[in-house]
mmCIF file of N, CA and C in Angstrom:
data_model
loop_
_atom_site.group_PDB
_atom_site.id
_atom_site.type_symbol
_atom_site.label_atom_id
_atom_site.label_comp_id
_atom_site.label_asym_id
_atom_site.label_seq_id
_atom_site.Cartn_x
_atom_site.Cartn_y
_atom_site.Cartn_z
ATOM 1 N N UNK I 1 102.229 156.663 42.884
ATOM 2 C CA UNK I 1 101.928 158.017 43.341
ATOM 3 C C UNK I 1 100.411 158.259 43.359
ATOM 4 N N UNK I 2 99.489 157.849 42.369
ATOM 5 C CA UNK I 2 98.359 158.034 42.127
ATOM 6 C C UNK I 2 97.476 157.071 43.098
ATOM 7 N N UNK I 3 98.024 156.223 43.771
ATOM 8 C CA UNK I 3 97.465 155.142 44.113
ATOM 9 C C UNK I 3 97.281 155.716 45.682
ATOM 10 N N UNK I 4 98.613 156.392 46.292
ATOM 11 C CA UNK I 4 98.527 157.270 47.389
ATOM 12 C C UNK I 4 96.763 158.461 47.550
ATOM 13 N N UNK I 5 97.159 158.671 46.561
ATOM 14 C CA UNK I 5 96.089 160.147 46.281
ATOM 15 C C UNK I 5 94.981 159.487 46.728
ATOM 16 N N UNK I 6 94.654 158.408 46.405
ATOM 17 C CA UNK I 6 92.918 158.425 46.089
ATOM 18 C C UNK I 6 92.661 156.892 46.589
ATOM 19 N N UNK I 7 93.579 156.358 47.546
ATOM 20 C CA UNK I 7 93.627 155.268 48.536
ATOM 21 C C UNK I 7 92.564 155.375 49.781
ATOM 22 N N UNK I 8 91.785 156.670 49.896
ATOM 23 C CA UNK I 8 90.109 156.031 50.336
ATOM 24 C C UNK I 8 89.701 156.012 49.696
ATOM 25 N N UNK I 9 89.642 155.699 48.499
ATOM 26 C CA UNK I 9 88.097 155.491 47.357
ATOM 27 C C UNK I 9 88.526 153.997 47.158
ATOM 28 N N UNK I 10 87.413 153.426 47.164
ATOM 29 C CA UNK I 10 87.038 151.814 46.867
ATOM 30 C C UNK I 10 87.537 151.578 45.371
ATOM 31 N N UNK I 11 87.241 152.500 44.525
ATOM 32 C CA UNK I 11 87.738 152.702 43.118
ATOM 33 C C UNK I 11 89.157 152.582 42.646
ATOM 34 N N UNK I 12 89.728 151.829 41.984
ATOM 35 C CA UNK I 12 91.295 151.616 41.261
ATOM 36 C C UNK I 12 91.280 152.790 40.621
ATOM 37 N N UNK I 13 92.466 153.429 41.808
ATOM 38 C CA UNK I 13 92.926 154.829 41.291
ATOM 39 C C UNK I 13 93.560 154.866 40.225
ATOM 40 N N UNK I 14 94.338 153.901 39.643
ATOM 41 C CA UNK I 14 94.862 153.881 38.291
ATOM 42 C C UNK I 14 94.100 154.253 36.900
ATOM 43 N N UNK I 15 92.805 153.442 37.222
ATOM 44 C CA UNK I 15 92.080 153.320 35.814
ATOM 45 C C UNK I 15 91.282 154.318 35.611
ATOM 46 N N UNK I 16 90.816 155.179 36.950
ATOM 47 C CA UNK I 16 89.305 155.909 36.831
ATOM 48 C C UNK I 16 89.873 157.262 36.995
ATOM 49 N N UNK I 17 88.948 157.814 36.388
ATOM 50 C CA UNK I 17 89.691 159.131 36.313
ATOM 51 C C UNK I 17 89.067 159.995 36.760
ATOM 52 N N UNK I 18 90.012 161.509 37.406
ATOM 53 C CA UNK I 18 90.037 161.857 38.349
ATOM 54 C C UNK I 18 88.713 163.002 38.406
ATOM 55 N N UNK I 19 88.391 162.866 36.958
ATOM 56 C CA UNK I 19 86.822 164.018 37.486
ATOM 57 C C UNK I 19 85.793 163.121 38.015
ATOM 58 N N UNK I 20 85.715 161.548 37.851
ATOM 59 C CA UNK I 20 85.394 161.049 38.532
ATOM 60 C C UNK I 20 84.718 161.486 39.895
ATOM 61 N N UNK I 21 86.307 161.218 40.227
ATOM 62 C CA UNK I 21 87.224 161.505 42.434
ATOM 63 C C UNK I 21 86.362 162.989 42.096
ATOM 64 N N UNK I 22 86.398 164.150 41.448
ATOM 65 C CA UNK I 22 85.419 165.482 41.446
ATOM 66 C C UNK I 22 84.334 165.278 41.833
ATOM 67 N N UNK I 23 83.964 164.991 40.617
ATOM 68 C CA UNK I 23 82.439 164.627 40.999
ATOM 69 C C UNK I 23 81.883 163.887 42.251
ATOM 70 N N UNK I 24 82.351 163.158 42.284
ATOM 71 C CA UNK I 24 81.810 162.149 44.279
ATOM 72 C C UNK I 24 81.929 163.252 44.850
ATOM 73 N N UNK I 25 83.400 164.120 45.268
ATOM 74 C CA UNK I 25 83.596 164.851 46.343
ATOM 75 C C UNK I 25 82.226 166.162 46.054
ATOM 76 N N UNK I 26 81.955 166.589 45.113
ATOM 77 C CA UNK I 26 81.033 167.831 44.805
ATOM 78 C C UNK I 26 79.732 167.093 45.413
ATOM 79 N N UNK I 27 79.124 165.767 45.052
ATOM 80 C CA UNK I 27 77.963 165.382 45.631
ATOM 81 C C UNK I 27 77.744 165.674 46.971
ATOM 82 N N UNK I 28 78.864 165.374 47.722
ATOM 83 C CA UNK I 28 79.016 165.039 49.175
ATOM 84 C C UNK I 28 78.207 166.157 49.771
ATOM 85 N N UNK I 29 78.306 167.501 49.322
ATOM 86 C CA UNK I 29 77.694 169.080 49.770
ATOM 87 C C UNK I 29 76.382 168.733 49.613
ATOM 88 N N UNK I 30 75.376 167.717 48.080
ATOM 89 C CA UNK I 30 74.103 167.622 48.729
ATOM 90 C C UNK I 30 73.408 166.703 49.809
ATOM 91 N N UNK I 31 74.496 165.743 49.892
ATOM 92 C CA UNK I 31 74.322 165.187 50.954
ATOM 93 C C UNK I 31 74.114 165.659 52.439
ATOM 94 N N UNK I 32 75.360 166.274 52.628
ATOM 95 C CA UNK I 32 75.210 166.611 53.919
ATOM 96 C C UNK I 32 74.065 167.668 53.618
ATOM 97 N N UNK I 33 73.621 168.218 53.220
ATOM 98 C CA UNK I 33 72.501 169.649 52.890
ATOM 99 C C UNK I 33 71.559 168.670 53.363
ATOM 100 N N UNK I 34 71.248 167.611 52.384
ATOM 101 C CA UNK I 34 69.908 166.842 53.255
ATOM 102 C C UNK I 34 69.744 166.493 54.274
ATOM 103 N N UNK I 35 70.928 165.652 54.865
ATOM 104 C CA UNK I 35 71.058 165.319 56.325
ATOM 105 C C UNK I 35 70.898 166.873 57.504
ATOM 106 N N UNK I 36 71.429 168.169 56.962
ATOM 107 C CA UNK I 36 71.229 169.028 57.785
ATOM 108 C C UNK I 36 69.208 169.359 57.259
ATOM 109 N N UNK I 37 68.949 169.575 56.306
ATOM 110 C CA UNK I 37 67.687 170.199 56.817
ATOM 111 C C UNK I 37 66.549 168.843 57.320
ATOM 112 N N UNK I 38 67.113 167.634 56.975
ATOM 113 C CA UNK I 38 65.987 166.621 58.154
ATOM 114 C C UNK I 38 66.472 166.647 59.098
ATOM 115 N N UNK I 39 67.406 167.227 59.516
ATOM 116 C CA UNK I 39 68.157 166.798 61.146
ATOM 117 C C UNK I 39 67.355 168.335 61.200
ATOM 118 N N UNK I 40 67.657 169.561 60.665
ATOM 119 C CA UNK I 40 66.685 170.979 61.305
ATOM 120 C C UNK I 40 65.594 171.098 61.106
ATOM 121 N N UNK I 41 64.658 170.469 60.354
ATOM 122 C CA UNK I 41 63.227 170.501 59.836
ATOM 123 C C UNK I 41 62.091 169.491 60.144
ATOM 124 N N UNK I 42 62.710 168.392 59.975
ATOM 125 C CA UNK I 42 61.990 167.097 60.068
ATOM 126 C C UNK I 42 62.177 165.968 61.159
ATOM 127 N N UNK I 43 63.132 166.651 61.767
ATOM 128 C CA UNK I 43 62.986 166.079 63.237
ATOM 129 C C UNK I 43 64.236 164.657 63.379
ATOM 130 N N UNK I 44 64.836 164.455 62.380
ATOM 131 C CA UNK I 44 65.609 163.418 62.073
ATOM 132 C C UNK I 44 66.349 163.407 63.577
ATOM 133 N N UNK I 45 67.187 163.960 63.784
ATOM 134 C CA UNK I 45 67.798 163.966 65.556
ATOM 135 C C UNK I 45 67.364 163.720 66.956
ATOM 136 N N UNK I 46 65.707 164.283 66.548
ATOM 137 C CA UNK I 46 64.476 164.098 67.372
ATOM 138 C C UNK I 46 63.939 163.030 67.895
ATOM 139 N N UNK I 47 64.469 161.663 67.999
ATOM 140 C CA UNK I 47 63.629 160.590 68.139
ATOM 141 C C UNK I 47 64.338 160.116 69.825
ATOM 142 N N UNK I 48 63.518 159.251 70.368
ATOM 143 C CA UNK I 48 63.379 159.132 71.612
ATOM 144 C C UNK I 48 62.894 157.867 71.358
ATOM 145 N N UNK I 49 64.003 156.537 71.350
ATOM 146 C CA UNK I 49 63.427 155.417 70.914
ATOM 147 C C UNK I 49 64.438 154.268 71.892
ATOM 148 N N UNK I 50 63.617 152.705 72.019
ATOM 149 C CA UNK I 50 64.632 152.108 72.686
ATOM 150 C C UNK I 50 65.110 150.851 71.866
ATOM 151 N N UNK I 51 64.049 150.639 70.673
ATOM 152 C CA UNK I 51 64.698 149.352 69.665
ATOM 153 C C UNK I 51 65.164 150.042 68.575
ATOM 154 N N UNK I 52 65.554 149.340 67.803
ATOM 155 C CA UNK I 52 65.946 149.305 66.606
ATOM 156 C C UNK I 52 64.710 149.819 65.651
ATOM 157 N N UNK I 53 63.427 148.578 65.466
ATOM 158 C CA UNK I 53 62.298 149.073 64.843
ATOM 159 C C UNK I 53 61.880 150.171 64.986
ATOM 160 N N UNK I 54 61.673 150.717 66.194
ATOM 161 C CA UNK I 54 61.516 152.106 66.168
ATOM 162 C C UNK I 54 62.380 153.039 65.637
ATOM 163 N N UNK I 55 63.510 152.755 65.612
ATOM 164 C CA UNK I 55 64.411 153.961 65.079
ATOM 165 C C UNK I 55 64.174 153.605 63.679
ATOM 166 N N UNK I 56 64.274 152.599 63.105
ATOM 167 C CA UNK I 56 64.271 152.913 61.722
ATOM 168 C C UNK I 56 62.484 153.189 61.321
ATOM 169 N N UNK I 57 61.560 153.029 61.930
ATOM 170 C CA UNK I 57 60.252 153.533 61.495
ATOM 171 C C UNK I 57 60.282 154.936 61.872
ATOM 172 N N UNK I 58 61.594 155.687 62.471
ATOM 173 C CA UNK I 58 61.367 157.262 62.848
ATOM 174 C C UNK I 58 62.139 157.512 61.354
ATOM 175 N N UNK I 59 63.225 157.346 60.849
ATOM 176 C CA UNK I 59 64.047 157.249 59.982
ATOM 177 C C UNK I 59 63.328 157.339 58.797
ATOM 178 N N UNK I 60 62.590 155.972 58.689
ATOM 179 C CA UNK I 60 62.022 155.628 57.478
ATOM 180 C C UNK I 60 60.879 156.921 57.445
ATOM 181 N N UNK I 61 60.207 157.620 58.333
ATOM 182 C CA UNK I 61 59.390 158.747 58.077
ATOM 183 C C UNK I 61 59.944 160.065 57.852
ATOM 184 N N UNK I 62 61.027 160.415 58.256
ATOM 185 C CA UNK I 62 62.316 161.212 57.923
ATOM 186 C C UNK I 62 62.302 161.656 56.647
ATOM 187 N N UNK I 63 62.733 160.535 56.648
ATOM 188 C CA UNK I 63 63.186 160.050 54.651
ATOM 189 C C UNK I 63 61.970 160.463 53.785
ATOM 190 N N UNK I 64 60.779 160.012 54.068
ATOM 191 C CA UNK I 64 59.801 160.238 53.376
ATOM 192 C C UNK I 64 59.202 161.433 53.060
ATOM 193 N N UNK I 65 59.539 162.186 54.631
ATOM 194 C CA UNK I 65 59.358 163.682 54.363
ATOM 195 C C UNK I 65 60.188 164.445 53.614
ATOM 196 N N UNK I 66 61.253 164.121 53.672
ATOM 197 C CA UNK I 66 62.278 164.880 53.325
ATOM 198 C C UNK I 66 62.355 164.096 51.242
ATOM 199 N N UNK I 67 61.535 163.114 51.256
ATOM 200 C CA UNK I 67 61.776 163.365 49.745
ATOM 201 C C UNK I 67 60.314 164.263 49.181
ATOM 202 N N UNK I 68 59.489 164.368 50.305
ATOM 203 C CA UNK I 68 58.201 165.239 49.450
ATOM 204 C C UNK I 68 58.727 166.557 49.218
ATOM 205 N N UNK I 69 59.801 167.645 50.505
ATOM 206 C CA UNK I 69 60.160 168.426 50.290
ATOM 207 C C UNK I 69 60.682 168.559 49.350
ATOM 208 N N UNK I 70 61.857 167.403 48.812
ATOM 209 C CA UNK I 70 62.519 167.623 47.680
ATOM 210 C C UNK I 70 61.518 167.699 46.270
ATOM 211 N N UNK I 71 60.606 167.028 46.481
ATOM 212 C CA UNK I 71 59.977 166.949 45.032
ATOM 213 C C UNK I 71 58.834 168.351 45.040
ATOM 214 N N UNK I 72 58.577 168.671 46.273
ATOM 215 C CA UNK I 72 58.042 169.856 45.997
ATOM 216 C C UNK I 72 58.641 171.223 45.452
ATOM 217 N N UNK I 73 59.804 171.025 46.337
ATOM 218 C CA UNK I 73 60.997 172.317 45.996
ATOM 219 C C UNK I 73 61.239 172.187 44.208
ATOM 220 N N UNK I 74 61.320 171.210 43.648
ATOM 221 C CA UNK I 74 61.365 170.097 42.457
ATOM 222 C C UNK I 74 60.206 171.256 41.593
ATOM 223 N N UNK I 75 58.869 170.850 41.727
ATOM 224 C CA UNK I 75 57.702 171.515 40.834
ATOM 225 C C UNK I 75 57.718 172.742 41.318
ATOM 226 N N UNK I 76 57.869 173.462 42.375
ATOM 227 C CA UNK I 76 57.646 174.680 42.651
ATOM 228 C C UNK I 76 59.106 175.712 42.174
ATOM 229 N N UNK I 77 60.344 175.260 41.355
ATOM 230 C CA UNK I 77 61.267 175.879 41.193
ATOM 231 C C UNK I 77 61.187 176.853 40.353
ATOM 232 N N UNK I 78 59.578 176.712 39.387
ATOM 233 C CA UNK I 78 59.550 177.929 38.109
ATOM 234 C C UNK I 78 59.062 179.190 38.931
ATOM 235 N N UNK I 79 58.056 178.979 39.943
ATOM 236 C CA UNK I 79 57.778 180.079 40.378
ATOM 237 C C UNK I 79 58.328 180.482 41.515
ATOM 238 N N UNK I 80 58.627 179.880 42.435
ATOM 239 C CA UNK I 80 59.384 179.679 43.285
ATOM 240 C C UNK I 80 60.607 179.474 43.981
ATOM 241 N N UNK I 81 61.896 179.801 43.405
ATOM 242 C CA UNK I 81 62.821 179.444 42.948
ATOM 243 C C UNK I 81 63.283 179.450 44.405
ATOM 244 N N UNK I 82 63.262 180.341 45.449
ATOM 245 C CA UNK I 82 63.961 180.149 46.444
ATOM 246 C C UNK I 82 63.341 179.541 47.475
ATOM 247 N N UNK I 83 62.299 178.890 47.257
ATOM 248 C CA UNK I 83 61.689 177.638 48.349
ATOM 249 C C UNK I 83 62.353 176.566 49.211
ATOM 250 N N UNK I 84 62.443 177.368 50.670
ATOM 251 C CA UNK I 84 63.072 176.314 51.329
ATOM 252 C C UNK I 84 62.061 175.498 52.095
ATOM 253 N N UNK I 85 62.628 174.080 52.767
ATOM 254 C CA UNK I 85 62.353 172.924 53.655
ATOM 255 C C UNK I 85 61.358 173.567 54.756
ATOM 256 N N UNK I 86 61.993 174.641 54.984
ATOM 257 C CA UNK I 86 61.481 175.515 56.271
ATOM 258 C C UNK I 86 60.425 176.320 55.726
ATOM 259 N N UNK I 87 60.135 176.855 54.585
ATOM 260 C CA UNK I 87 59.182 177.231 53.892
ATOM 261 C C UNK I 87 58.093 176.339 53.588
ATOM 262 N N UNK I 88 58.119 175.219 53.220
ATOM 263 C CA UNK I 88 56.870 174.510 53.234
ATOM 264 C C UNK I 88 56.653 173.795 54.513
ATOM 265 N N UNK I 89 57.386 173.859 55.671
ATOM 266 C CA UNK I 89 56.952 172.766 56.688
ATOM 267 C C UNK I 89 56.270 173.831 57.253
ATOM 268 N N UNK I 90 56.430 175.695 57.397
ATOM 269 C CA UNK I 90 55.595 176.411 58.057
ATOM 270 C C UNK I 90 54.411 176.620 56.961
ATOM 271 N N UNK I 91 54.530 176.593 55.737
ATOM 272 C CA UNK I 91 53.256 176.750 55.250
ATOM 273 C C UNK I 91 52.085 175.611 55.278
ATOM 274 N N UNK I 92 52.628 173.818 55.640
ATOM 275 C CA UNK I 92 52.266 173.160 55.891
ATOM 276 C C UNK I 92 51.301 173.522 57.258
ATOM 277 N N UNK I 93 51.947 173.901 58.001
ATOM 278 C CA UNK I 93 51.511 173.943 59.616
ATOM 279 C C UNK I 93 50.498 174.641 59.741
ATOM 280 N N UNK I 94 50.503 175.880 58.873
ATOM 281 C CA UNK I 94 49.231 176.882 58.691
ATOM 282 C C UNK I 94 47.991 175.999 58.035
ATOM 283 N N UNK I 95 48.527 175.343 56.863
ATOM 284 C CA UNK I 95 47.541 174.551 56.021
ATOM 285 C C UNK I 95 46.759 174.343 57.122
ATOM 286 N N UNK I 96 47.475 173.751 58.198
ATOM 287 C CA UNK I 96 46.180 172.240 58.932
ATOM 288 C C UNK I 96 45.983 173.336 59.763
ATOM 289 N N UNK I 97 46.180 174.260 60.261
ATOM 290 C CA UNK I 97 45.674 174.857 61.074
ATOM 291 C C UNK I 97 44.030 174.867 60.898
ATOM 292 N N UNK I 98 43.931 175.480 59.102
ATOM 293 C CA UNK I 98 42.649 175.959 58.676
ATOM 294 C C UNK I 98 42.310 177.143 59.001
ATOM 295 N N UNK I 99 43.373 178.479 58.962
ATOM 296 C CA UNK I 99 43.234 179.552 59.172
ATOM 297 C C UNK I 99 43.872 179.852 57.635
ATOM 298 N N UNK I 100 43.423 180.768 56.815
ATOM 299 C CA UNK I 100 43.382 181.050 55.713
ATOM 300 C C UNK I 100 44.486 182.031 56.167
ATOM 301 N N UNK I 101 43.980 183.450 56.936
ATOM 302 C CA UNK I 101 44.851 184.640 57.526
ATOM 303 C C UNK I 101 46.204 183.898 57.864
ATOM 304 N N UNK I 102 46.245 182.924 58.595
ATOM 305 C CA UNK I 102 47.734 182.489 58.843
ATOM 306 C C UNK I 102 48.407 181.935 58.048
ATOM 307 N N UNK I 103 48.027 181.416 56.706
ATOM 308 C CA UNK I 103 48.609 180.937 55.865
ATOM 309 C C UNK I 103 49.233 182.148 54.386
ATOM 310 N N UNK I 104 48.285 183.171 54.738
ATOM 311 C CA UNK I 104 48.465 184.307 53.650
ATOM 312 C C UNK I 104 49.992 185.162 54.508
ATOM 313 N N UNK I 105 49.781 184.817 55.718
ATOM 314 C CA UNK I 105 50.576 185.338 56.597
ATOM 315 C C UNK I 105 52.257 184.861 56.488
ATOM 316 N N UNK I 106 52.008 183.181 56.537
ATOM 317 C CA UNK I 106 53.047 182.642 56.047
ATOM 318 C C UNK I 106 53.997 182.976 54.880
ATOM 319 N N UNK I 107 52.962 182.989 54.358
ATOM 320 C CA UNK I 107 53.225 183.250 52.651
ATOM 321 C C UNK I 107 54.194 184.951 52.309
ATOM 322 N N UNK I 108 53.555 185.949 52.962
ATOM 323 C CA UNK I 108 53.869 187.278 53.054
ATOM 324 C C UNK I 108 55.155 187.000 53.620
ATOM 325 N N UNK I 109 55.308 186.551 54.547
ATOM 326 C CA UNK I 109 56.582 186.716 55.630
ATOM 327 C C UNK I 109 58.269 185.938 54.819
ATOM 328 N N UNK I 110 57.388 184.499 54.268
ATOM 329 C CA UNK I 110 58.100 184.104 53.020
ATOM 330 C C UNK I 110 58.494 184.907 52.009
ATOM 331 N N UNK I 111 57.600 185.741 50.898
ATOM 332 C CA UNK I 111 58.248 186.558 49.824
ATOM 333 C C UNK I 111 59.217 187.655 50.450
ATOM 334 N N UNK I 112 58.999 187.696 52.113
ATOM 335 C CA UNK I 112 59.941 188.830 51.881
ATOM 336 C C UNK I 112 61.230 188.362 52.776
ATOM 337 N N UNK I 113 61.218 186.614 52.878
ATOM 338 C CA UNK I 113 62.712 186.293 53.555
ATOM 339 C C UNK I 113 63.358 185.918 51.625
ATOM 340 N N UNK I 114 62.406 186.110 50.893
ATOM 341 C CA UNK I 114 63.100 185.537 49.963
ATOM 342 C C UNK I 114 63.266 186.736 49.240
ATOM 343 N N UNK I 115 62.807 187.926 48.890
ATOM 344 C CA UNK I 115 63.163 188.998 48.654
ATOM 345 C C UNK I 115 64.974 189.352 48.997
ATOM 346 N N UNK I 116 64.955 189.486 50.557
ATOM 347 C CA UNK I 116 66.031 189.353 51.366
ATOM 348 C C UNK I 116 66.923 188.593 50.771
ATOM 349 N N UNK I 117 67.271 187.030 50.498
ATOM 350 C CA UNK I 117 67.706 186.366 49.820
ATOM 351 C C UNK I 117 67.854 186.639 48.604
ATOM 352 N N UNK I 118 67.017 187.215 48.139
ATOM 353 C CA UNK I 118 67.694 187.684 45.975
ATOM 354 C C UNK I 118 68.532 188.603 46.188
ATOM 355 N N UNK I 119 68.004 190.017 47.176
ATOM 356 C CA UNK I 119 69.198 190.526 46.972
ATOM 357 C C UNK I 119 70.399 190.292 47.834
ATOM 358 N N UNK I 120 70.611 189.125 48.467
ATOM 359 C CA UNK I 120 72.324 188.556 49.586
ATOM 360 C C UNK I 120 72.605 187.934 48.030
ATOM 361 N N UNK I 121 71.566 186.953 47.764
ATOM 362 C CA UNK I 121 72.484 186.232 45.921
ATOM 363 C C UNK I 121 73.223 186.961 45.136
ATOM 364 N N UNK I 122 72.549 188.348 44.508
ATOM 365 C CA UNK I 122 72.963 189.652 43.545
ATOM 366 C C UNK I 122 73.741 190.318 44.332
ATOM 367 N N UNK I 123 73.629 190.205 45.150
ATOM 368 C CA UNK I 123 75.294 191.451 45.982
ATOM 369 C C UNK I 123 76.544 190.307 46.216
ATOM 370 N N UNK I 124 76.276 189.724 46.293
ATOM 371 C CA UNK I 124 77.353 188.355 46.652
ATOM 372 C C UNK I 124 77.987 188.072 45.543
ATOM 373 N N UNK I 125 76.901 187.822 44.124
ATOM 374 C CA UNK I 125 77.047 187.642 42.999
ATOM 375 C C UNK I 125 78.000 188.865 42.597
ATOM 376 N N UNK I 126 77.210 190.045 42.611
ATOM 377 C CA UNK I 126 78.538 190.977 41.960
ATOM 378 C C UNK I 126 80.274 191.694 42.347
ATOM 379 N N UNK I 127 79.974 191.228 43.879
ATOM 380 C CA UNK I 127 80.705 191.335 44.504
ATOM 381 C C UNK I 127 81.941 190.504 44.089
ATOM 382 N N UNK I 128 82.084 188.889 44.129
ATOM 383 C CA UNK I 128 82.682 188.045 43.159
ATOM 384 C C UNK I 128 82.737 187.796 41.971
ATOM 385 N N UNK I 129 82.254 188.609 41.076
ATOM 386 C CA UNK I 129 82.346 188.780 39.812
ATOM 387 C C UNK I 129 83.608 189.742 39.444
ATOM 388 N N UNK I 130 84.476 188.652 38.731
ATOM 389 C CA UNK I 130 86.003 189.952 37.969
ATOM 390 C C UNK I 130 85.612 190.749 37.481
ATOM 391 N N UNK I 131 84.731 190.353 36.210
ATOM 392 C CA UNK I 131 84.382 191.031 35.665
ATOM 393 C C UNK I 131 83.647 192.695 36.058
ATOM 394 N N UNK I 132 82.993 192.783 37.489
ATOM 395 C CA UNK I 132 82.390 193.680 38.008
ATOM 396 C C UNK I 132 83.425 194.500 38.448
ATOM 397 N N UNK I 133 84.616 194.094 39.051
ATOM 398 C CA UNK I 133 85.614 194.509 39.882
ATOM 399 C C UNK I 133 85.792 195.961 39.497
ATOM 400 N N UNK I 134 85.815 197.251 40.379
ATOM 401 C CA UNK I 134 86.259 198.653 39.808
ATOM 402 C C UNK I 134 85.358 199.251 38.951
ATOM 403 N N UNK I 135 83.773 198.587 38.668
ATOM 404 C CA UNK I 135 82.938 199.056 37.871
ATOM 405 C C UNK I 135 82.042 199.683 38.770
ATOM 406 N N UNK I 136 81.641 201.029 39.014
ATOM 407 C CA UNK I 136 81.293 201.970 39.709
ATOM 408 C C UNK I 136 79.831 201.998 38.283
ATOM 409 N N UNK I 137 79.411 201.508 37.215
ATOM 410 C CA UNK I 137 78.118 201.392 36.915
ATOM 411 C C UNK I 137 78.249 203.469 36.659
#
């Protein structure tokens, strides 16, 4: 019976256990999350190539971007907590511009998509909270 269940996993469904089979399936959401913001941010979909080498030297730069985002999103989480992909590739863009005004600009337009965002989190949040349910506060 058990062997049915979990007969796509490479793993002997008998022996391994099933928070295991959890856990893989829960990863899978950051996966695809990465593959969507280099495929929307970093151009991953974007390539226009006719060998192989080229595709994987578009790939291999992909990748690279997309782990600086991660490690930036990474150090910037104490102050920054809602820093997205799309948030540093436009504050990037201002950087090189070398317009100071467009980068303060960036920045402004940012605190207040992320403003926006705390409160969709906290209404969402209390909204699904039992505990809140029928509490008129």
């Amino acid at each position: 019976d058990n062997a049915l269940k979990y007969s796509l996993s490479n793993d002997d469904a008998i022996t391994t256990p099933i928070e295991r089979f959890a856990y893989r399936q829960a990863q899978r959401y950051w996966v695809e999350r990465a593959f969507q913001e280099a495929k929307s941010e970093l151009g991953m979909s974007d390539y226009q190539v006719r060998k192989w080498t080229a595709w994987h030297h578009h790939m291999a730069l992909v990748m690279l971007s997309l782990s600086f985002l991660v490690k930036e999103r990474i150090q910037q989480k104490g102050s920054v907590p809602l820093l997205s992909a799309r948030d540093i590739r436009l504050l990037i863009i201002a950087m090189l511009l070398n317009d100071p005004d467009a980068v303060d600009r960036r920045i402004a337009q940012m605190d207040i998509r992320h403003e926006q965002r705390r409160k969709d989190i906290e209404r969402y949040d209390r909204e699904h909270d039992p505990d809140s349910a029928n509490d008129t506060g």
